[in-house]
Coordinates of N, CA and C in Angstrom, one line a residue:
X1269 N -6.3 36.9 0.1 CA -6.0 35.8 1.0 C -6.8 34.6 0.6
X1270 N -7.9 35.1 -0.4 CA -8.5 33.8 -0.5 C -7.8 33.3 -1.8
X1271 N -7.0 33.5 -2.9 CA -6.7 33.0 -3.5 C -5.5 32.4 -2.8
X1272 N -4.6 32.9 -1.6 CA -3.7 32.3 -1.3 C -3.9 30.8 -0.4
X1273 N -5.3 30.8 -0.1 CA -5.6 29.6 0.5 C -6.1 28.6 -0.5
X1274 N -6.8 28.8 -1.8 CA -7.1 28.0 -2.4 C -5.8 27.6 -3.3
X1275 N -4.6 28.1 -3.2 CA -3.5 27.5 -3.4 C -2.6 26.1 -2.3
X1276 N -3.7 26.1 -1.4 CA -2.7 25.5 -0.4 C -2.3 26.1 1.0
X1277 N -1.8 27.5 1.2 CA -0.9 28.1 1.7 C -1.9 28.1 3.6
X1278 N -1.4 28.0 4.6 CA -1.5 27.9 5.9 C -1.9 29.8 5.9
X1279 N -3.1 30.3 6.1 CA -3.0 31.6 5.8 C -4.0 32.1 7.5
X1280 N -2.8 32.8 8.2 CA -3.3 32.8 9.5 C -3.2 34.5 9.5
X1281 N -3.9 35.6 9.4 CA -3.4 37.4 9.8 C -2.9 37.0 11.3
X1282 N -2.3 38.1 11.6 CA -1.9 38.5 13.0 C -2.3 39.6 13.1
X1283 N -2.4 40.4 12.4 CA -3.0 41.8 12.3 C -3.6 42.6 11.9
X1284 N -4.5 43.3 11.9 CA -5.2 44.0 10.8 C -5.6 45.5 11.4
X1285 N -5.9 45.9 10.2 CA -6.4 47.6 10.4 C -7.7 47.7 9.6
X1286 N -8.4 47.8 10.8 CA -9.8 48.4 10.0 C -10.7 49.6 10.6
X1287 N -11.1 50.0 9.3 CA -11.9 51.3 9.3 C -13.0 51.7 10.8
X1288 N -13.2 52.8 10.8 CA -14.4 52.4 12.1 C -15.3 53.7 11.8
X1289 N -14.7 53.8 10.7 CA -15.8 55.3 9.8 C -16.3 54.9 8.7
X1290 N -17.7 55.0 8.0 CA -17.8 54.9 6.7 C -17.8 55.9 5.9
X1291 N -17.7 56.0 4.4 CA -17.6 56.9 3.5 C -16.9 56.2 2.6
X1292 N -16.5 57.6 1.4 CA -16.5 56.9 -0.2 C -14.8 57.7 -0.3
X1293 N -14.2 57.0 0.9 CA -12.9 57.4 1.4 C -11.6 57.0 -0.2
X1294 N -12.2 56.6 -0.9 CA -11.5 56.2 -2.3 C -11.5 56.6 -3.2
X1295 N -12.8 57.4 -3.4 CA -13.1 58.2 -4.5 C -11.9 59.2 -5.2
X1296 N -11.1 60.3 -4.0 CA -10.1 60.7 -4.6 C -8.8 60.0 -5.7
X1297 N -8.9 58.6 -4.8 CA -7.8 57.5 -5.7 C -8.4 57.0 -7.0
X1298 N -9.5 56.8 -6.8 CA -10.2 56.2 -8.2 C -10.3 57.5 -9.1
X1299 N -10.8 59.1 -8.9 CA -10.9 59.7 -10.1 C -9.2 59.7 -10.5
X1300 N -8.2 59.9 -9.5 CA -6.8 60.2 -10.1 C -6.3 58.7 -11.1
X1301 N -6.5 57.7 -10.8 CA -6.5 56.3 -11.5 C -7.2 56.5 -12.7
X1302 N -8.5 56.7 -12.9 CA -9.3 57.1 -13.6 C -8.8 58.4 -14.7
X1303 N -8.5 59.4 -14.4 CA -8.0 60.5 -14.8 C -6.2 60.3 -15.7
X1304 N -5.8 59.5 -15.2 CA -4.1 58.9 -16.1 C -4.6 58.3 -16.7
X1305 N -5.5 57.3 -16.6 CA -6.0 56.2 -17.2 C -6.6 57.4 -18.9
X1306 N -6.9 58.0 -19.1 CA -7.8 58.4 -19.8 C -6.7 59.1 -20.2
X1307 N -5.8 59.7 -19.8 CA -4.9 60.8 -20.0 C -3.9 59.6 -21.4
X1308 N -3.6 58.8 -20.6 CA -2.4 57.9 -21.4 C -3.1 57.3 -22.5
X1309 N -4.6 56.8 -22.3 CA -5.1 56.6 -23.7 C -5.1 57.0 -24.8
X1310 N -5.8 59.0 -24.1 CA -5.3 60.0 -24.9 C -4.0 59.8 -25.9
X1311 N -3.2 59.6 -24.8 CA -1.8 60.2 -25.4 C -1.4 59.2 -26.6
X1312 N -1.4 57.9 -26.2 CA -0.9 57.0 -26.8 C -2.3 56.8 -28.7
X1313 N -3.1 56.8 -28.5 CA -4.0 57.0 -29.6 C -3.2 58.3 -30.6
X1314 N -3.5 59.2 -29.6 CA -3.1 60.5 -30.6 C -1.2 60.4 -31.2
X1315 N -0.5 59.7 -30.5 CA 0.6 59.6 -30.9 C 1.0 58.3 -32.1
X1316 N 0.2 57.4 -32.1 CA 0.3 56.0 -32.8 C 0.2 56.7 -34.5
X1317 N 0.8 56.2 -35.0 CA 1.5 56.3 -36.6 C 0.5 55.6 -37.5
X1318 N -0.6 56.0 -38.1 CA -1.4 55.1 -39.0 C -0.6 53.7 -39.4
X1319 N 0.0 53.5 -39.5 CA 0.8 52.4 -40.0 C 1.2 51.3 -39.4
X1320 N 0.9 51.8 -37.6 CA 0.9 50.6 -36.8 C -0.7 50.3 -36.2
X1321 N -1.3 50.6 -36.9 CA -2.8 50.1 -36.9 C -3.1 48.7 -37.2

């Protein structure tokens, strides 16, 4: 929102959802992000052709 205001833009919410518990409610998303992330590096390293180095 804040970059859409420092464009200019009239930035008013009507609505929002927020938490009313704390915790590390993201953790599952971040190792799975984390876990492709490493997976596809893997893949893509191990697959690359000396020759496109």
């Amino acid at each position: 929102m804040r970059y859409a205001v420092e464009l200019g833009f009239d930035v008013a919410p009507i609505e929002a959802y927020v938490r009313t518990q704390t915790g590390r409610y993201l953790d599952a998303r971040y190792k799975w992000l984390r876990d492709a992330y490493i997976g596809m590096r893997a893949t893509s390293v191990a697959t690359r052709s000396p020759s496109s180095r």
